[in-house]
Short mmCIF file of N, CA and C in Angstrom, two decimals:
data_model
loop_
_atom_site.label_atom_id
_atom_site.label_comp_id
_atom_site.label_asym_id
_atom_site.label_seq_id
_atom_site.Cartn_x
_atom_site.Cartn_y
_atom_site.Cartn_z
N UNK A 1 -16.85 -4.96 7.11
CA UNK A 1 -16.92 -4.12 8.27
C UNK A 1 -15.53 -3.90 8.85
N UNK A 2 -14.99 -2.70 9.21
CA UNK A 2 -14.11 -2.62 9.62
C UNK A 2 -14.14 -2.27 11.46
N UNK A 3 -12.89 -3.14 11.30
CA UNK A 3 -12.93 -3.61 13.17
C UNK A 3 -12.19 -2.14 14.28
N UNK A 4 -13.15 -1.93 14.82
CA UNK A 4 -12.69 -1.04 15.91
C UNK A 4 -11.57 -1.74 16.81
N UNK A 5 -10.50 -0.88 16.99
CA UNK A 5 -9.42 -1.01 18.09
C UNK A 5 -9.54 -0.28 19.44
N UNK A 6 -10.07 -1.15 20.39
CA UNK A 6 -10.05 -0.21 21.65
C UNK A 6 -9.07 0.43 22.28
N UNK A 7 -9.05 1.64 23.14
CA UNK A 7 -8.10 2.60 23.34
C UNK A 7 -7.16 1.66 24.28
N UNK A 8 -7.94 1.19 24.99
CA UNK A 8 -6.96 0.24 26.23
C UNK A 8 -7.30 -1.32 25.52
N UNK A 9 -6.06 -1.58 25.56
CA UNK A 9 -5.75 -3.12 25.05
C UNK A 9 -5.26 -4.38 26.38
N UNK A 10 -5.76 -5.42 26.24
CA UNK A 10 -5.16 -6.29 27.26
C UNK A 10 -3.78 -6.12 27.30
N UNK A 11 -3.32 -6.76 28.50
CA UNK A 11 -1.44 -7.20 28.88
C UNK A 11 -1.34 -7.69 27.48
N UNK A 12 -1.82 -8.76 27.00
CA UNK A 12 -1.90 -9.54 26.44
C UNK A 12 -1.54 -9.23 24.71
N UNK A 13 -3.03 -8.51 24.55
CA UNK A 13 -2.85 -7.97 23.30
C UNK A 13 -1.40 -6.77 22.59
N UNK A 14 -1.72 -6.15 23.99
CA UNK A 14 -0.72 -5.05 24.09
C UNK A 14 0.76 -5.88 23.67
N UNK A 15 1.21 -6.83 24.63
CA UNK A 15 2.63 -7.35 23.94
C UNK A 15 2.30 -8.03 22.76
N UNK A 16 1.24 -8.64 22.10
CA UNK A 16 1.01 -9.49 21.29
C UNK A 16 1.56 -8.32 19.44
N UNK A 17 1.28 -6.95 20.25
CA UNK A 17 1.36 -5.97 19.14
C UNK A 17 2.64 -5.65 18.90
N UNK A 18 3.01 -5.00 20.10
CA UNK A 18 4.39 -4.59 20.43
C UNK A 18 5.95 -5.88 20.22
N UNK A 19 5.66 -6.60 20.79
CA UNK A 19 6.69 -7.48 20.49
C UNK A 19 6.89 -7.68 19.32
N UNK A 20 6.16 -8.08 17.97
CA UNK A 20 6.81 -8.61 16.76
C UNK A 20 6.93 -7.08 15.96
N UNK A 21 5.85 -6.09 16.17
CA UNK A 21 6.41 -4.83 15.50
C UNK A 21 7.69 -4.51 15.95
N UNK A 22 8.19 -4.21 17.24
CA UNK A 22 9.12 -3.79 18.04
C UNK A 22 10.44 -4.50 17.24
N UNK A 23 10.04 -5.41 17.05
CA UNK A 23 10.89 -6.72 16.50
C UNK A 23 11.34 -6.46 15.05
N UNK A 24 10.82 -6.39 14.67
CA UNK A 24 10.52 -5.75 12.93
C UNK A 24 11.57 -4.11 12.97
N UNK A 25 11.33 -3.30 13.17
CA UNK A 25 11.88 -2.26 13.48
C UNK A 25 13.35 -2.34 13.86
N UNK A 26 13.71 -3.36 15.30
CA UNK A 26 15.20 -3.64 15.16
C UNK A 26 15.89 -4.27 13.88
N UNK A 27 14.55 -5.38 13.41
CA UNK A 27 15.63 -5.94 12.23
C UNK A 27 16.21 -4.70 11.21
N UNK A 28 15.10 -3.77 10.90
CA UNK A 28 15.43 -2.86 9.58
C UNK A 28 16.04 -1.78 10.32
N UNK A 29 16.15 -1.68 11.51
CA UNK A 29 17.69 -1.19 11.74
C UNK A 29 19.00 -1.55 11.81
N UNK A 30 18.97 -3.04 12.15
CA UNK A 30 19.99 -3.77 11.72
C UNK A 30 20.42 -3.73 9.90
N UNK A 31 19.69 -3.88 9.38
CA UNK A 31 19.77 -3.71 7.68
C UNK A 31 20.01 -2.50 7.72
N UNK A 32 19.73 -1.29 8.16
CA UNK A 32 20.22 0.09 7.87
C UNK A 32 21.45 0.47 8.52
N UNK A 33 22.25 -0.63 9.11
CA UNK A 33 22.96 -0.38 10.12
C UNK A 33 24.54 -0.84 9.19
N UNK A 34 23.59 -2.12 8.56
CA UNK A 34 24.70 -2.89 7.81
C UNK A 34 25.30 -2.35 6.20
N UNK A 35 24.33 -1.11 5.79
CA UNK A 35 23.92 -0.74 4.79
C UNK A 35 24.67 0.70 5.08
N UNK A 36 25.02 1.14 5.72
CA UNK A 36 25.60 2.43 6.26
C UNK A 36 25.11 3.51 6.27
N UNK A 37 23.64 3.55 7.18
CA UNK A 37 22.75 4.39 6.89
C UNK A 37 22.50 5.04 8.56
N UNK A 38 23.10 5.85 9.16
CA UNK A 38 23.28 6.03 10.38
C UNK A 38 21.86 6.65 11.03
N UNK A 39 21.37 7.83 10.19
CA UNK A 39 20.20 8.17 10.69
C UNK A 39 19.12 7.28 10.64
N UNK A 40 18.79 6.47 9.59
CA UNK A 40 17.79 5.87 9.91
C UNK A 40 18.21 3.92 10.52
N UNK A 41 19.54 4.03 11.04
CA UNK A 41 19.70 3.15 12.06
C UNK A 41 19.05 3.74 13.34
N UNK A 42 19.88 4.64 13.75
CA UNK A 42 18.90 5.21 14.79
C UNK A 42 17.11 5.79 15.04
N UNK A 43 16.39 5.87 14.12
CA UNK A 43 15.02 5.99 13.99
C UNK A 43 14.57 4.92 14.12
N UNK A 44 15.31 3.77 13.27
CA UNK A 44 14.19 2.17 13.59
C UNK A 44 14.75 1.66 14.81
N UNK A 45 15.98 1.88 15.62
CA UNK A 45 16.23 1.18 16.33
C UNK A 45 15.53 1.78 17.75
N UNK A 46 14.99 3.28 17.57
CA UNK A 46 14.21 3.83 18.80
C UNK A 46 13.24 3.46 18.79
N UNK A 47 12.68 3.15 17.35
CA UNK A 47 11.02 3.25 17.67
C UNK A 47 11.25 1.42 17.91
N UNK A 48 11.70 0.85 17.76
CA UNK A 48 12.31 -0.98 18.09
C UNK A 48 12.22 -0.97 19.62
N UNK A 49 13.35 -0.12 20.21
CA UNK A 49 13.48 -0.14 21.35
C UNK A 49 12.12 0.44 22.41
N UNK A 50 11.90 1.63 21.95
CA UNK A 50 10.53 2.26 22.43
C UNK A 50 9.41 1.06 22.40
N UNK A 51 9.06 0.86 21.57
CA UNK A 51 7.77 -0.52 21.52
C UNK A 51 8.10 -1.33 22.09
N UNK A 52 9.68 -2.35 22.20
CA UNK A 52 9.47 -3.46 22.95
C UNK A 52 9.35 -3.50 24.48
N UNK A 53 10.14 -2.04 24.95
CA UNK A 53 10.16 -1.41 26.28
C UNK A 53 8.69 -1.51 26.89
N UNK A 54 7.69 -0.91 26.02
CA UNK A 54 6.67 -0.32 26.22
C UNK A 54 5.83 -1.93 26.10
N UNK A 55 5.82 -2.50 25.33
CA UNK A 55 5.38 -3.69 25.49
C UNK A 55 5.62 -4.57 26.83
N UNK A 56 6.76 -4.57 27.50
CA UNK A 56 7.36 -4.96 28.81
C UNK A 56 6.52 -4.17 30.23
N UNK A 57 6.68 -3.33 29.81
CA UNK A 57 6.17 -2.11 30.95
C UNK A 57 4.75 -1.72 31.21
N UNK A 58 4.29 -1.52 29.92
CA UNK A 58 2.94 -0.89 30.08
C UNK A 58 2.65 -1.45 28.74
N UNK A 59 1.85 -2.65 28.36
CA UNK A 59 1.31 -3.04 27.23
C UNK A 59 0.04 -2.81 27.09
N UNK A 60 -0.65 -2.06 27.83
CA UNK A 60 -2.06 -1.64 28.07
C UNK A 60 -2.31 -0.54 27.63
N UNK A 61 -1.18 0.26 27.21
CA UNK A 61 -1.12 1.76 27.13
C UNK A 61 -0.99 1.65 25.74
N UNK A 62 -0.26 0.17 24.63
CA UNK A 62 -0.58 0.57 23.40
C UNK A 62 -2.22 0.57 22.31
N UNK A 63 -2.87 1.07 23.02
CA UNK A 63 -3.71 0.71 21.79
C UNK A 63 -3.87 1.88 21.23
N UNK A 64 -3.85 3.44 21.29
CA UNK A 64 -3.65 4.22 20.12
C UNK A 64 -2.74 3.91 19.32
N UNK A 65 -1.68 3.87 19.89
CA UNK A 65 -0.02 3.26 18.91
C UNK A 65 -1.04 1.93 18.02
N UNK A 66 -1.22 1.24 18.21
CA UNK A 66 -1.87 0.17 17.51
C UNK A 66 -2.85 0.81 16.62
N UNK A 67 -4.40 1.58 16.70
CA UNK A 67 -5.05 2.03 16.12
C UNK A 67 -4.48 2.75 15.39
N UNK A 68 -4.03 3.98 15.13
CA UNK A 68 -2.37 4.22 14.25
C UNK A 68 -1.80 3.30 13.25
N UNK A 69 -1.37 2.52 13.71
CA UNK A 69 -0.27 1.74 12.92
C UNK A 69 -1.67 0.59 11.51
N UNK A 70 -2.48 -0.28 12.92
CA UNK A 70 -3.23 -0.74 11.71
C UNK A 70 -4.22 0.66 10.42
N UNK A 71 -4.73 1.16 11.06
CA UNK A 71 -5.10 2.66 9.71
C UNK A 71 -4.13 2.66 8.92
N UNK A 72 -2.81 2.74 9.12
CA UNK A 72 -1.75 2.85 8.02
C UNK A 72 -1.50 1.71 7.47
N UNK A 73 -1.68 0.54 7.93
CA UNK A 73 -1.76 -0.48 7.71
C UNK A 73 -2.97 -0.67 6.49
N UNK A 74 -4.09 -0.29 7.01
CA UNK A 74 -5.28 -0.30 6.04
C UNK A 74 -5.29 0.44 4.77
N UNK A 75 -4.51 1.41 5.16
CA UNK A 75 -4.27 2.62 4.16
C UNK A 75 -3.79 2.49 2.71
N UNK A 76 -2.31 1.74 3.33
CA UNK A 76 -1.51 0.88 2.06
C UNK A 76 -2.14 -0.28 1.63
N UNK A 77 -2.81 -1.42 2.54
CA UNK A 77 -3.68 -2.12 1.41
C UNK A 77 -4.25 -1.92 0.60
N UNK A 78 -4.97 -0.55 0.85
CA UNK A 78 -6.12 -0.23 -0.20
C UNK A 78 -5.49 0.21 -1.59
N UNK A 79 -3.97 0.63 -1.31
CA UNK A 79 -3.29 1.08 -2.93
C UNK A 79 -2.74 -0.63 -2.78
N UNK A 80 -1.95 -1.17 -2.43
CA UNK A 80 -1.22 -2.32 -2.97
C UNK A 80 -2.07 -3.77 -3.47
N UNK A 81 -3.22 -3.84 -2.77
CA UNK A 81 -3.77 -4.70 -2.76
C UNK A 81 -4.34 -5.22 -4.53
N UNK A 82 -5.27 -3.34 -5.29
CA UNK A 82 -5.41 -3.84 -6.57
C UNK A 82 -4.08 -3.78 -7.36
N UNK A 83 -2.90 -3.58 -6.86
CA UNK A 83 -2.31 -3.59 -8.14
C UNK A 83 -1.66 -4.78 -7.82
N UNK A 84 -1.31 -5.70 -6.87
CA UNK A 84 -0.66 -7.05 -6.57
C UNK A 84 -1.94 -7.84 -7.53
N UNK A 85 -3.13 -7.60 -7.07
CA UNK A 85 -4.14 -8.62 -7.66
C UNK A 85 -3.93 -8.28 -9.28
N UNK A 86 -3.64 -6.97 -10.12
CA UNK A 86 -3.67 -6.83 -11.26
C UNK A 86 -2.38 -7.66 -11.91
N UNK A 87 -1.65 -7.44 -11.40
CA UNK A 87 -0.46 -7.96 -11.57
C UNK A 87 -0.32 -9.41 -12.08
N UNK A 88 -1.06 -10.26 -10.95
CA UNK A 88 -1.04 -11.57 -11.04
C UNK A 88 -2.17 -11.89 -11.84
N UNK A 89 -3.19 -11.39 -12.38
CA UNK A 89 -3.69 -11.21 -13.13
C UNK A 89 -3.57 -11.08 -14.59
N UNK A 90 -2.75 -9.94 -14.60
CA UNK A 90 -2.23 -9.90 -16.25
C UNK A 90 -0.98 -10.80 -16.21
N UNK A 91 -0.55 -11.07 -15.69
CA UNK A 91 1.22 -11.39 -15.82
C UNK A 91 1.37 -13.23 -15.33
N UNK A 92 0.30 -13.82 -14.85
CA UNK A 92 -0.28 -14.93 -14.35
C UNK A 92 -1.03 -15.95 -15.07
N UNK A 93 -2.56 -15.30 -14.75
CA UNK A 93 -3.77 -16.11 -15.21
C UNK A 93 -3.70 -15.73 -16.73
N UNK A 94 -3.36 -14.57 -17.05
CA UNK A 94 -3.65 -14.38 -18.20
C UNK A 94 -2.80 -15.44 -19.71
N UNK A 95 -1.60 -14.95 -19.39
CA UNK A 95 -0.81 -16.08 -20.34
C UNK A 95 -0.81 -17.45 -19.90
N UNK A 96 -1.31 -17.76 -19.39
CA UNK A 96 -1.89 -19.35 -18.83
C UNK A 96 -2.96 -19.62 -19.85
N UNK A 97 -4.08 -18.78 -19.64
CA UNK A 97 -4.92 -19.17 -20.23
C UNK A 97 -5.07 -19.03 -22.15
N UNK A 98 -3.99 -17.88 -22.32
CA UNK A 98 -3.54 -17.33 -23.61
C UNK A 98 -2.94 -18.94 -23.87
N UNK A 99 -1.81 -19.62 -23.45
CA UNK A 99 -0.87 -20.81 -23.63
C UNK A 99 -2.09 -22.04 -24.05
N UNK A 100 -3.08 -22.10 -22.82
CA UNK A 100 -4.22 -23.00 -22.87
C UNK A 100 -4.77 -22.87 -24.32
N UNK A 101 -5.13 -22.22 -24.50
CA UNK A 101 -6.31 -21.58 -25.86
C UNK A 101 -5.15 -22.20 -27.13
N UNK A 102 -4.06 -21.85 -26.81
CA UNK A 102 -3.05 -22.02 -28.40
C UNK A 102 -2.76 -23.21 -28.69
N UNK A 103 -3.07 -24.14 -27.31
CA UNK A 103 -2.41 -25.37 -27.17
C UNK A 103 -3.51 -26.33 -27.96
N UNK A 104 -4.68 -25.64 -27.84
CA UNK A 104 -6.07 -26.46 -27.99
C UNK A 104 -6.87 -26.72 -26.77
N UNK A 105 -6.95 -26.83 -25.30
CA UNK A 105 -7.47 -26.75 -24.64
C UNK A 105 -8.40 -26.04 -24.45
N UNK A 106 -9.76 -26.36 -23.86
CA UNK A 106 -10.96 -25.46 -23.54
C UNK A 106 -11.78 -26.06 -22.62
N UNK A 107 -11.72 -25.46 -21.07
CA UNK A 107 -12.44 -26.50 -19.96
C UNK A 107 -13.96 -26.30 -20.06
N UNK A 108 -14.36 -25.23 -20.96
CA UNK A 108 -15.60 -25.29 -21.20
C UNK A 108 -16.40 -25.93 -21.87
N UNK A 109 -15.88 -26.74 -23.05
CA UNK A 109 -16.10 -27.66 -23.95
C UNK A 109 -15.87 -28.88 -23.28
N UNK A 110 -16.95 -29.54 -23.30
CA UNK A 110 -17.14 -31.42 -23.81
C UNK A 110 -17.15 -31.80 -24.99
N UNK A 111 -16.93 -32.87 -24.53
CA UNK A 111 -17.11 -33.72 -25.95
C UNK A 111 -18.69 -34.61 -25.93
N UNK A 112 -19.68 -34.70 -26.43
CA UNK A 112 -20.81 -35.38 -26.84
C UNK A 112 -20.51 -37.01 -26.63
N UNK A 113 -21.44 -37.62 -25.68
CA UNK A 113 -21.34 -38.64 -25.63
C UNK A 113 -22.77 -39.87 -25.98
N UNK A 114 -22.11 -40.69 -27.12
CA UNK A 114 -23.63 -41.34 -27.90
C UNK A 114 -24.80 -39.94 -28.59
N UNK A 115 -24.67 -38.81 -28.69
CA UNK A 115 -24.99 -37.55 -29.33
C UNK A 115 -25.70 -36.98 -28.20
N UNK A 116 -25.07 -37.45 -26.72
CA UNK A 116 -26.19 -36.30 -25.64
C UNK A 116 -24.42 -35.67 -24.93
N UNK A 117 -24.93 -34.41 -24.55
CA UNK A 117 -24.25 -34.06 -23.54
C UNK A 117 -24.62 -34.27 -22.23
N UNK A 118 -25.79 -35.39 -22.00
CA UNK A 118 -26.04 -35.59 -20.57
C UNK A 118 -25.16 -36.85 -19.98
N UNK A 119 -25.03 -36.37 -18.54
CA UNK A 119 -23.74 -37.56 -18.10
C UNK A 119 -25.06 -38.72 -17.39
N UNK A 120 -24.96 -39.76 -17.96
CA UNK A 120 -25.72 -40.98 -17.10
C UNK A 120 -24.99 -41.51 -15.91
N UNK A 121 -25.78 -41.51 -14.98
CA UNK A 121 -25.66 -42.41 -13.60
C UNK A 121 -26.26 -43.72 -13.52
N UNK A 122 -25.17 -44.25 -12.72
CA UNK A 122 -26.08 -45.92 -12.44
C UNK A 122 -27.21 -45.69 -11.84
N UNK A 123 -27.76 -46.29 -11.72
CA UNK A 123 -29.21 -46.44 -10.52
C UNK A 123 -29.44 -46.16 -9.50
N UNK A 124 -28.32 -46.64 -8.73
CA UNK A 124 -27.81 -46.30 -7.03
C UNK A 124 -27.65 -44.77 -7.17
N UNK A 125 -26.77 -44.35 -8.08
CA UNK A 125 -26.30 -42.87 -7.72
C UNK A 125 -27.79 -41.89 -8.06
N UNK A 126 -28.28 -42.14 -8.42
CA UNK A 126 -29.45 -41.10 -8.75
C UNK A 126 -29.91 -40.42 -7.30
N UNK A 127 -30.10 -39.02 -7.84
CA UNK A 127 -30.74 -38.39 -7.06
C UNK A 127 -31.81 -38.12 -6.47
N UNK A 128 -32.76 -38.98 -7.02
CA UNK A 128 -34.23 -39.12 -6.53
C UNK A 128 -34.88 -38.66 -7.70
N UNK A 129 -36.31 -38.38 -7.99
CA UNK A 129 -37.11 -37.83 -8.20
C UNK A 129 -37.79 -36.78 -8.77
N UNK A 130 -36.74 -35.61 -7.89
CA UNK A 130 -37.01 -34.49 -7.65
C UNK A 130 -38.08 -33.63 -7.52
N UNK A 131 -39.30 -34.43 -6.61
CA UNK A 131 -40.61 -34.16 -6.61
C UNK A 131 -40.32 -32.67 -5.41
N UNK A 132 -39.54 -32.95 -4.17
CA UNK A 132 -39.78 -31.99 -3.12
C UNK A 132 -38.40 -31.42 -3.66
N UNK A 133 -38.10 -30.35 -3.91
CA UNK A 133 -36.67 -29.89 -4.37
C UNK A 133 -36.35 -28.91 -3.13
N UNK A 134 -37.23 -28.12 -2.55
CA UNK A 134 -37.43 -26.68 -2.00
C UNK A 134 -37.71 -27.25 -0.45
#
């Protein structure tokens, strides 16, 4: 289910948004700053300055800015999300388990014990019965 963002946000929430985005924004204007990138020093460092201002002043007033930002937020998960999971997937689990298989390993296989594959318990550990299961 996806979570509705109300239009008016607490004091609370409102800086809770604004401050570390606001925050975020100065840093990668600082990196665009250090990088010699003048226009988009000035774009992250307004919208930096704009949010943390606005977070100070009126933090009640961000929750479209918020509803906004998480949608775009949601937006790019939905592309990054399968290909990070594919990724670690093929490039991960996969030659792990390729390495496992070559090595001789197989967690699916037992070994037969006295010719049962059943595991015996002492006495104490038993589970009962199993007359009432349900």
């Amino acid at each position: 289910m996806e979570k509705r963002v109300r239009t008016r946000l607490t004091a609370r929430e409102g800086r809770a948004f604004a401050f570390p985005v606001g925050a975020a924004f100065l840093v990668l204007a600082a990196i665009t700053w250090w990088r010699d990138h003048a226009l988009l020093t000035q774009i992250f460092g307004g919208l930096g300055g704009v949010l943390l201002a606005a977070g100070l002043v009126a933090p009640t007033a961000l929750g479209p800015v918020q509803r906004v930002w998480m949608g775009l937020a949601h937006a790019i998960s939905r592309v990054t999300t399968p290909i990070f999971m594919g990724i670690v997937y093929f490039l991960v689990l996969t030659p792990i388990g390729i390495l496992r298989r070559l090595l001789g390993s197989n967690p699916v296989k037992h070994a037969a014990v006295d010719g049962s594959y059943w595991h015996t318990r002492p006495e104490k550990r038993r589970r009962g019965n199993l007359h009432r299961q349900f």
